[in-house]
């Protein structure tokens, strides 16, 4: 497989929703969540990345993967490019 499929993207997006402030905070997928979100949570649970089929907490592996997902997201987000005039002002 050479690219992320939609299921993987849904799982990555769900991992990004878990709180980063504390390992004591989890996530609950509510009954009115989209079916893709419910399915993503179920897949993450079956892979051992979260503690409950409807969210819960990240497992140790889930924490690692969520961290990687945040790094990928950060690297892929557009960055502001300094203009030449701003660069000259600094140097």
PDB file of C-alpha atoms in Angstrom:
ATOM      1  CA  UNK A   1       0.000   0.000   0.000  1.00  0.00           C
ATOM      2  CA  UNK A   2       1.515   3.302  -1.036  1.00  0.00           C
ATOM      3  CA  UNK A   3      -0.973   5.804   0.349  1.00  0.00           C
ATOM      4  CA  UNK A   4      -3.343   6.389   3.241  1.00  0.00           C
ATOM      5  CA  UNK A   5      -6.844   5.128   2.511  1.00  0.00           C
ATOM      6  CA  UNK A   6      -9.942   6.828   3.922  1.00  0.00           C
ATOM      7  CA  UNK A   7     -10.143   4.456   6.904  1.00  0.00           C
ATOM      8  CA  UNK A   8      -6.555   5.320   7.869  1.00  0.00           C
ATOM      9  CA  UNK A   9      -7.249   9.037   7.513  1.00  0.00           C
ATOM     10  CA  UNK A  10     -10.328   8.707   9.726  1.00  0.00           C
ATOM     11  CA  UNK A  11      -8.251   6.852  12.325  1.00  0.00           C
ATOM     12  CA  UNK A  12      -5.465   9.444  12.222  1.00  0.00           C
ATOM     13  CA  UNK A  13      -7.989  12.262  12.562  1.00  0.00           C
ATOM     14  CA  UNK A  14      -9.557  10.536  15.552  1.00  0.00           C
ATOM     15  CA  UNK A  15      -6.146  10.048  17.191  1.00  0.00           C
ATOM     16  CA  UNK A  16      -5.576  13.800  16.800  1.00  0.00           C
ATOM     17  CA  UNK A  17      -8.751  14.487  18.805  1.00  0.00           C
ATOM     18  CA  UNK A  18      -7.427  12.849  21.962  1.00  0.00           C
ATOM     19  CA  UNK A  19      -6.336  15.391  24.605  1.00  0.00           C
ATOM     20  CA  UNK A  20      -2.600  15.988  24.870  1.00  0.00           C
ATOM     21  CA  UNK A  21      -2.619  17.745  28.251  1.00  0.00           C
ATOM     22  CA  UNK A  22      -2.931  14.649  30.407  1.00  0.00           C
ATOM     23  CA  UNK A  23      -2.924  10.880  30.056  1.00  0.00           C
ATOM     24  CA  UNK A  24      -5.835  10.926  32.512  1.00  0.00           C
ATOM     25  CA  UNK A  25      -8.109  12.500  29.892  1.00  0.00           C
ATOM     26  CA  UNK A  26      -9.865  10.370  27.333  1.00  0.00           C
ATOM     27  CA  UNK A  27     -12.434  10.668  24.599  1.00  0.00           C
ATOM     28  CA  UNK A  28     -16.025   9.454  24.311  1.00  0.00           C
ATOM     29  CA  UNK A  29     -17.603   8.869  20.906  1.00  0.00           C
ATOM     30  CA  UNK A  30     -21.241   9.921  21.339  1.00  0.00           C
ATOM     31  CA  UNK A  31     -24.254   8.279  19.727  1.00  0.00           C
ATOM     32  CA  UNK A  32     -24.679  11.208  17.334  1.00  0.00           C
ATOM     33  CA  UNK A  33     -21.114  10.975  15.970  1.00  0.00           C
ATOM     34  CA  UNK A  34     -20.642  10.239  12.287  1.00  0.00           C
ATOM     35  CA  UNK A  35     -20.562   6.591  11.288  1.00  0.00           C
ATOM     36  CA  UNK A  36     -17.010   7.038   9.992  1.00  0.00           C
ATOM     37  CA  UNK A  37     -15.922   8.253  13.456  1.00  0.00           C
ATOM     38  CA  UNK A  38     -17.683   5.331  15.182  1.00  0.00           C
ATOM     39  CA  UNK A  39     -16.043   2.879  12.776  1.00  0.00           C
ATOM     40  CA  UNK A  40     -12.622   4.510  13.221  1.00  0.00           C
ATOM     41  CA  UNK A  41     -12.910   4.152  17.006  1.00  0.00           C
ATOM     42  CA  UNK A  42     -13.863   0.499  16.650  1.00  0.00           C
ATOM     43  CA  UNK A  43     -10.857  -0.158  14.405  1.00  0.00           C
ATOM     44  CA  UNK A  44      -8.482   1.681  16.761  1.00  0.00           C
ATOM     45  CA  UNK A  45      -9.819  -0.425  19.628  1.00  0.00           C
ATOM     46  CA  UNK A  46      -9.352  -3.675  17.707  1.00  0.00           C
ATOM     47  CA  UNK A  47      -5.762  -2.621  16.919  1.00  0.00           C
ATOM     48  CA  UNK A  48      -5.067  -2.006  20.606  1.00  0.00           C
ATOM     49  CA  UNK A  49      -4.646   1.763  20.280  1.00  0.00           C
ATOM     50  CA  UNK A  50      -7.534   2.822  22.541  1.00  0.00           C
ATOM     51  CA  UNK A  51      -9.049   1.186  25.618  1.00  0.00           C
ATOM     52  CA  UNK A  52     -12.737   1.156  24.612  1.00  0.00           C
ATOM     53  CA  UNK A  53     -14.587   0.620  21.325  1.00  0.00           C
ATOM     54  CA  UNK A  54     -16.216   4.033  21.803  1.00  0.00           C
ATOM     55  CA  UNK A  55     -13.083   5.920  22.831  1.00  0.00           C
ATOM     56  CA  UNK A  56     -11.713   5.669  26.319  1.00  0.00           C
ATOM     57  CA  UNK A  57      -8.008   6.341  26.694  1.00  0.00           C
ATOM     58  CA  UNK A  58      -5.030   5.911  24.425  1.00  0.00           C
ATOM     59  CA  UNK A  59      -2.921   2.835  25.124  1.00  0.00           C
ATOM     60  CA  UNK A  60       0.869   3.163  25.184  1.00  0.00           C
ATOM     61  CA  UNK A  61       0.951   2.326  21.480  1.00  0.00           C
ATOM     62  CA  UNK A  62      -1.909   4.748  20.855  1.00  0.00           C
ATOM     63  CA  UNK A  63       0.027   7.522  22.601  1.00  0.00           C
ATOM     64  CA  UNK A  64       3.036   6.865  20.369  1.00  0.00           C
ATOM     65  CA  UNK A  65       0.954   6.845  17.186  1.00  0.00           C
ATOM     66  CA  UNK A  66      -0.998   9.966  18.199  1.00  0.00           C
ATOM     67  CA  UNK A  67       2.340  11.677  18.768  1.00  0.00           C
ATOM     68  CA  UNK A  68       3.524  10.642  15.301  1.00  0.00           C
ATOM     69  CA  UNK A  69       0.226  11.821  13.804  1.00  0.00           C
ATOM     70  CA  UNK A  70       0.723  15.245  15.419  1.00  0.00           C
ATOM     71  CA  UNK A  71       4.249  15.436  13.993  1.00  0.00           C
ATOM     72  CA  UNK A  72       2.985  14.561  10.523  1.00  0.00           C
ATOM     73  CA  UNK A  73       0.177  17.103  10.818  1.00  0.00           C
ATOM     74  CA  UNK A  74       2.598  19.788  11.981  1.00  0.00           C
ATOM     75  CA  UNK A  75       5.051  19.089   9.164  1.00  0.00           C
ATOM     76  CA  UNK A  76       2.329  19.068   6.518  1.00  0.00           C
ATOM     77  CA  UNK A  77       0.562  22.271   7.604  1.00  0.00           C
ATOM     78  CA  UNK A  78       1.327  25.298   5.461  1.00  0.00           C
ATOM     79  CA  UNK A  79       3.851  27.603   7.057  1.00  0.00           C
ATOM     80  CA  UNK A  80       4.114  31.311   6.669  1.00  0.00           C
ATOM     81  CA  UNK A  81       7.065  32.162   4.483  1.00  0.00           C
ATOM     82  CA  UNK A  82       9.020  35.243   5.461  1.00  0.00           C
ATOM     83  CA  UNK A  83       9.042  37.870   2.770  1.00  0.00           C
ATOM     84  CA  UNK A  84      12.330  39.322   1.585  1.00  0.00           C
ATOM     85  CA  UNK A  85      11.654  42.641   3.343  1.00  0.00           C
ATOM     86  CA  UNK A  86      11.038  40.865   6.650  1.00  0.00           C
ATOM     87  CA  UNK A  87      14.162  38.770   6.184  1.00  0.00           C
ATOM     88  CA  UNK A  88      16.236  41.915   5.575  1.00  0.00           C
ATOM     89  CA  UNK A  89      14.869  43.501   8.735  1.00  0.00           C
ATOM     90  CA  UNK A  90      16.294  40.630  10.780  1.00  0.00           C
ATOM     91  CA  UNK A  91      19.625  40.368   9.236  1.00  0.00           C
TER      92      UNK A  91
END
